[in-house]
Short mmCIF file of C-alpha atoms in Angstrom, two decimals:
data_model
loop_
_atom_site.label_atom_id
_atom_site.label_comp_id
_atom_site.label_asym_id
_atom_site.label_seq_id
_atom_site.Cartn_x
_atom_site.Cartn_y
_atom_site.Cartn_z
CA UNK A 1 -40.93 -7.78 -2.43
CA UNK A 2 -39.32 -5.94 0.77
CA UNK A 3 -42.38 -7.24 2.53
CA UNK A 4 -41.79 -10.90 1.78
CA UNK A 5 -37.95 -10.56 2.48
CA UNK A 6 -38.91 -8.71 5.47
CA UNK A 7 -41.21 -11.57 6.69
CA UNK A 8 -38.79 -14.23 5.84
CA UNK A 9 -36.40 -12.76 7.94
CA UNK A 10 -39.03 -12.55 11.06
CA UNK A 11 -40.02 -16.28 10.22
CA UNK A 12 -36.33 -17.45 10.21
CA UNK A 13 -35.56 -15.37 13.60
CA UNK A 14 -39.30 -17.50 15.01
CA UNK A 15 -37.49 -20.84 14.47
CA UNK A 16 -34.48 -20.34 15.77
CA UNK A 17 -34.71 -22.00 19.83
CA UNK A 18 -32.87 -18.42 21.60
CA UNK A 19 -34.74 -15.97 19.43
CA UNK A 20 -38.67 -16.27 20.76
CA UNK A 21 -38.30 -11.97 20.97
CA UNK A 22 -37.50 -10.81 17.59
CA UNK A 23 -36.83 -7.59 19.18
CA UNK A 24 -33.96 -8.81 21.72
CA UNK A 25 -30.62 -7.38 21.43
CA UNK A 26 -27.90 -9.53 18.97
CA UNK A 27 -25.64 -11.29 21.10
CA UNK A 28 -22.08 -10.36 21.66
CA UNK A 29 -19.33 -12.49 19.74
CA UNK A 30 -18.65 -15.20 22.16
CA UNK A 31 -14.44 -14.94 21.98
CA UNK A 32 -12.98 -11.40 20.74
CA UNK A 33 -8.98 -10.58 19.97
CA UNK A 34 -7.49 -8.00 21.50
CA UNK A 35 -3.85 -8.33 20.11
CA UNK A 36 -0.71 -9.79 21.07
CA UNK A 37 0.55 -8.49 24.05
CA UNK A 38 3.29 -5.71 23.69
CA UNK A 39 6.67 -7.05 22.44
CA UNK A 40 9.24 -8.28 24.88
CA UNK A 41 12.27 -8.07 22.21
CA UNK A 42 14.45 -4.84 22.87
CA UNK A 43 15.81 -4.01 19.63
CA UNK A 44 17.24 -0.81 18.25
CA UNK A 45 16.88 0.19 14.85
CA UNK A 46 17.42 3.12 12.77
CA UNK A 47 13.44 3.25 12.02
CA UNK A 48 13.16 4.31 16.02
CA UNK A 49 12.35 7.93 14.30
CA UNK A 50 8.92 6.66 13.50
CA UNK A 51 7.91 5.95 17.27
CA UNK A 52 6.97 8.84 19.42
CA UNK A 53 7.13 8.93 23.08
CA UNK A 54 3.46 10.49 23.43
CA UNK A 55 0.80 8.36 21.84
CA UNK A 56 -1.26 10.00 19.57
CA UNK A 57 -3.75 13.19 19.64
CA UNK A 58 -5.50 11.84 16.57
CA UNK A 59 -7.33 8.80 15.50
CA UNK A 60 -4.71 7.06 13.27
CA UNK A 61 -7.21 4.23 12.51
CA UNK A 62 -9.34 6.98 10.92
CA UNK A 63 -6.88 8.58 9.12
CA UNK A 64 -5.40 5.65 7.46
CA UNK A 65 -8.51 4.73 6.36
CA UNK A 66 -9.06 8.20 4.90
CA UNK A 67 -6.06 8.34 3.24
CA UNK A 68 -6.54 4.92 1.89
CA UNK A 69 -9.71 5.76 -0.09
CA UNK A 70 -8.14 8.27 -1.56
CA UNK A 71 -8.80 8.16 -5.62
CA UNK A 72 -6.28 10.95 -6.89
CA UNK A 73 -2.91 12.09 -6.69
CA UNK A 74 -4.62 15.65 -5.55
CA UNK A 75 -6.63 13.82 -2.91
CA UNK A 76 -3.62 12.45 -1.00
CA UNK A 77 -0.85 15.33 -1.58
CA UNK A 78 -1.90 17.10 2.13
CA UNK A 79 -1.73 13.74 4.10
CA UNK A 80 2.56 13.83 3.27
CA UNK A 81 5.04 14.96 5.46
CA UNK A 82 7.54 16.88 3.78
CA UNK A 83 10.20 14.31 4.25
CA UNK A 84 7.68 11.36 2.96
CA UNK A 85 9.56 8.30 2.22
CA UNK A 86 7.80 5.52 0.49
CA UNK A 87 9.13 1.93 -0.21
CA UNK A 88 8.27 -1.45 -1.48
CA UNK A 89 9.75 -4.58 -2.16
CA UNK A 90 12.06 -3.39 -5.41
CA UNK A 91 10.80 0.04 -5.77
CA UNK A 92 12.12 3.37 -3.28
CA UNK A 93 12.90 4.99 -1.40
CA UNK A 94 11.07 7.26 -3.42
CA UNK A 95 9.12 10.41 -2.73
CA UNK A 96 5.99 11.38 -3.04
CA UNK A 97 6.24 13.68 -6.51
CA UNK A 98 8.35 11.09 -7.84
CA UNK A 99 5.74 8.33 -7.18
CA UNK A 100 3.15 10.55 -9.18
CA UNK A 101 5.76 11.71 -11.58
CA UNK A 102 6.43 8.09 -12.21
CA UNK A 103 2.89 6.76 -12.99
CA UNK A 104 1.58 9.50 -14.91
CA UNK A 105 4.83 8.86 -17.10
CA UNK A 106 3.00 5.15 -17.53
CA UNK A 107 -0.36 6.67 -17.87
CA UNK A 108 -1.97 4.58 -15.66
CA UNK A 109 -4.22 5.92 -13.96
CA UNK A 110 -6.12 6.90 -17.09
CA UNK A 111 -4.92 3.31 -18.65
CA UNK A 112 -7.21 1.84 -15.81
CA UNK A 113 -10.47 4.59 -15.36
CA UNK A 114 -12.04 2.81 -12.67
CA UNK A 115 -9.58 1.66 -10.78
CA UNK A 116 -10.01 0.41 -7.45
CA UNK A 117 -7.66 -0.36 -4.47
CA UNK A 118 -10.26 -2.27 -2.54
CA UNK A 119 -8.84 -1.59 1.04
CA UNK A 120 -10.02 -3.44 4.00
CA UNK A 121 -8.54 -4.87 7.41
CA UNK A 122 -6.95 -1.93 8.94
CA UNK A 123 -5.20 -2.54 12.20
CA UNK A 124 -2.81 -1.02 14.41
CA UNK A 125 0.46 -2.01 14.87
CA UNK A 126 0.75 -3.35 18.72
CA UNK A 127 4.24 -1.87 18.56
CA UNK A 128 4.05 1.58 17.44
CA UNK A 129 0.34 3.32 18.00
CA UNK A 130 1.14 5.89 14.80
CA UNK A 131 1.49 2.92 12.26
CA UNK A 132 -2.09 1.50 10.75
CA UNK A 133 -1.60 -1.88 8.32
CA UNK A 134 -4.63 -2.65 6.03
CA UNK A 135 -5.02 -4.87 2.97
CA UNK A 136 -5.16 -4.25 -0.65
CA UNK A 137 -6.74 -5.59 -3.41
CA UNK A 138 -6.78 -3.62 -6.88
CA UNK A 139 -9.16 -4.05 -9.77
CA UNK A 140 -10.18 -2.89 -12.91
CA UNK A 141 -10.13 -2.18 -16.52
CA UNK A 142 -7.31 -1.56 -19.35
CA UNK A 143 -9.12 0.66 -21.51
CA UNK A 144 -6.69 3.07 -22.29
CA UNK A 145 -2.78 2.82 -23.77
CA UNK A 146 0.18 2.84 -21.26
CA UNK A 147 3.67 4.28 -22.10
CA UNK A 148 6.80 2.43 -21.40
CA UNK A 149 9.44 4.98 -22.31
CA UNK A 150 9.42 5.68 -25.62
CA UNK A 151 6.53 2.73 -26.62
CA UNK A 152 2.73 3.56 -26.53
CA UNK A 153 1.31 -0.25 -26.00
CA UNK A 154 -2.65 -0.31 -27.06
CA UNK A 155 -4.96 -0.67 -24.36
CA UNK A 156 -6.36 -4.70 -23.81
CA UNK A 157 -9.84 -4.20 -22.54
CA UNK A 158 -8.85 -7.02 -20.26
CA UNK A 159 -10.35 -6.76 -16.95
CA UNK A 160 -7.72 -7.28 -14.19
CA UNK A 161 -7.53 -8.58 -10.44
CA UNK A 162 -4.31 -8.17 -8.48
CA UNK A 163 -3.05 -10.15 -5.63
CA UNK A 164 -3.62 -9.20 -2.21
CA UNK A 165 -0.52 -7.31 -0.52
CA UNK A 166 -0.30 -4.97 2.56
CA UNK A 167 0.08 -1.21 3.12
CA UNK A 168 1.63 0.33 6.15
CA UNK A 169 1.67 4.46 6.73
CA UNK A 170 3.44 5.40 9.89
CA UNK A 171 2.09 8.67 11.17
CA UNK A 172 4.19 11.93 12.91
CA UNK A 173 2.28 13.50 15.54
CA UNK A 174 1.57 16.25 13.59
CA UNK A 175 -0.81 13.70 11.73
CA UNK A 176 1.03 13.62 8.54
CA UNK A 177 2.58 10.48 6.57
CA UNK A 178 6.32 9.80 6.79
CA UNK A 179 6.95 6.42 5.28
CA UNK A 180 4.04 4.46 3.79
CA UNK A 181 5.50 0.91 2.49
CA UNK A 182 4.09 -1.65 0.08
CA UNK A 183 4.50 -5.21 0.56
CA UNK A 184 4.76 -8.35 -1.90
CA UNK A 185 1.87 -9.95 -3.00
CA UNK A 186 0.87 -12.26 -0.38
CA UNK A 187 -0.55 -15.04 -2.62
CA UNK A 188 0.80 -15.02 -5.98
CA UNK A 189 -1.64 -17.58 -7.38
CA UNK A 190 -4.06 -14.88 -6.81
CA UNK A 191 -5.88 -13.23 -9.27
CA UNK A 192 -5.00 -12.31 -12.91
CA UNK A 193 -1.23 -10.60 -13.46
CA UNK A 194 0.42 -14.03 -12.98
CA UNK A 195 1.52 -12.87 -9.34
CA UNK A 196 2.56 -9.16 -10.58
CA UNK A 197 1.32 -6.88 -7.96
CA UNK A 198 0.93 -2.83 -7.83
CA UNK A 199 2.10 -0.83 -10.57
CA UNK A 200 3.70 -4.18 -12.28
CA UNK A 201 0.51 -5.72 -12.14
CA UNK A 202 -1.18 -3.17 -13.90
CA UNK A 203 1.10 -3.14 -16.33
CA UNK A 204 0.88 -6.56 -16.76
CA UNK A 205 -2.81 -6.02 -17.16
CA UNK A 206 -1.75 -3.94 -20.13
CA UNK A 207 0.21 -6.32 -22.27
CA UNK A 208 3.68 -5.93 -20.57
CA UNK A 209 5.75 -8.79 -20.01
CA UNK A 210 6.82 -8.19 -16.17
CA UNK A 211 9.95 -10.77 -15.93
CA UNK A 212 11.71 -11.18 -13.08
CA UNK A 213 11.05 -9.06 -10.47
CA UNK A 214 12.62 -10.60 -7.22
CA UNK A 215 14.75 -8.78 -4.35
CA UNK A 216 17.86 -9.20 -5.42
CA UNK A 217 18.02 -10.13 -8.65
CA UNK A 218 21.35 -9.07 -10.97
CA UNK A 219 19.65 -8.43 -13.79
CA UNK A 220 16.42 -6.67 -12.88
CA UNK A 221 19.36 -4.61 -10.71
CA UNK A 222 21.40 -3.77 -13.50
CA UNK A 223 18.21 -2.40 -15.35
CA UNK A 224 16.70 -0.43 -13.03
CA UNK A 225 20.10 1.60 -12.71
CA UNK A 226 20.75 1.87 -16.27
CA UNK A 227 16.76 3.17 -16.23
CA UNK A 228 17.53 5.70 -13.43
CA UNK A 229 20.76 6.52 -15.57
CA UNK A 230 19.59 7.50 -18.79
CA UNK A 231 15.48 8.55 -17.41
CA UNK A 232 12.97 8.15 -19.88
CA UNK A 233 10.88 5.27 -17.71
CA UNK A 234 10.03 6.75 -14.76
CA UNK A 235 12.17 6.23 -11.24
CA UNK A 236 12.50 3.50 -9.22
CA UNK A 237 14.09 5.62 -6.49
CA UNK A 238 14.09 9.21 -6.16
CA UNK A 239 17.81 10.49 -6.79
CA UNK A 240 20.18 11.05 -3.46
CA UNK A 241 19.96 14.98 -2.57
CA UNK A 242 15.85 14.48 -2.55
CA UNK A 243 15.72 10.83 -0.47
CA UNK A 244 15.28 12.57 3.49
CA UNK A 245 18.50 12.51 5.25
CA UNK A 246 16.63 10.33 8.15
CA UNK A 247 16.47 7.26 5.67
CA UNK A 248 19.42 5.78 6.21
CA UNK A 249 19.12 2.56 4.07
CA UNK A 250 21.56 2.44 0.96
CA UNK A 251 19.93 -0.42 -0.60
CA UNK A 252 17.70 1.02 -3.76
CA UNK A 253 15.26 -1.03 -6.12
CA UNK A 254 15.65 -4.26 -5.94
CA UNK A 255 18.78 -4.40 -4.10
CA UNK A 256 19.38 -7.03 -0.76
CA UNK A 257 18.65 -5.33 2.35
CA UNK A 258 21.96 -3.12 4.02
CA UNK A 259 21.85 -3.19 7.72
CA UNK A 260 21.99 0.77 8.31
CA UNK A 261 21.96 0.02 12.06
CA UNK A 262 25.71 -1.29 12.17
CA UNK A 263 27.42 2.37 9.53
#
């Protein structure tokens, strides 16, 4: 059977006008993208303490993609810095113990065994050389319960496909992870949680009605702080005297956006 693929593949390489030497070397793409030049906006911002004046002594690109195949909490714990900050659209700034704290509290990474965060596309950011983007794309199984506070919901057996969003982890120079931030999804007709990405989209995988979960929104606002009140659901953000005195954002959950620059 190789044989006769093998073959195949000589025979289509025989027909093709350029390719008379089945042996010659593949041709270089014909156009190749090297990135937008370097920004010409001047802009200063209280997230200047993630860019470095030296570039870096490490391959970012490689680490990020290192980190981002990561399957357990124990796998990732060394690539933090010890003032990690993470953040996504309505959840953070968080740490990194309260992120696990948070989903083992749902159960969900035993909820959904084999898991997958499907990463791919990992670039640079032209801007900063110690921040990598890349692409999600999670998968799996609900074959376990999850717990939402004080309710164990039964496991669905449904198999679930989240929309694409993006990851960023900006890098110190010591090659560690201060602030790794989630995105929205980018295409919420995508997949099967209705538009529910991450964690909510696992949970809607699991039988949980996600509601409104928009920037912004009163009531989703009220209820997160009445959560982070009372405890019991896991945090959206990590409570003030852990959050790193260099994140100077006062906006938490799913509150509008501050502008730290002008306190």
């Amino acid at each position: 059977m190789r044989q006769s693929i093998y073959y195949t593949a000589l025979a289509g390489c025989a027909l093709s006008s350029d390719a008379l030497n089945v042996f010659a070397p593949l041709k270089p793409p014909s156009k190749t993208y090297a990135g937008p030049p370097p920004s010409k906006v001047n802009t200063e911002s209280w997230l200047d303490v993630l860019q470095y004046d030296e570039p870096p002594k490490f391959d970012v690109l490689a680490k990020s993609i290192e980190f981002a195949n990561c399957k357990t909490f124990d796998e990732i714990g060394d690539f933090f810095a010890e003032d990690y900050v993470f953040r996504g659209p309505i959840i953070g700034p968080i740490t990194s113990d309260d992120v696990r704290n948070a989903q083992e509290g749902f159960n969900i990474q035993n909820a959904y065994p084999n898991l997958e965060t499907r990463p791919f596309g990992f670039t640079i950011d032209p801007d900063n050389a110690f921040r990598c983007y890349w692409f999600e794309r999670w998968e799996g199984t609900n074959t376990e319960g999850v717990k939402l506070g004080p309710m164990d919901l039964p496991p669905t057996n449904n198999d679930i496909k989240l929309p694409t969003h993006i990851m960023s982890a900006n890098w110190t120079p010591e090659g560690k992870i201060k602030y790794a931030c989630l995105s929205n999804p980018l295409d919420r007709f995508e997949g099967t949680t209705n538009g529910a990405g991450a964690v909510f989209g696992l949970l809607v995988g699991a039988g949980v009605q996600s509601g409104n979960v928009s920037v912004g929104s009163s009531a989703l606002r009220f209820q997160q702080r009445l959560f982070h009140a009372i405890g019991g659901f896991g945090r959206n953000w990590s409570v003030e005297e852990k959050i790193p005195k260099w994140w100077k954002s006062k906006a938490r959950g799913a509150d509008p956006n501050d502008n730290p620059n002008d306190m």
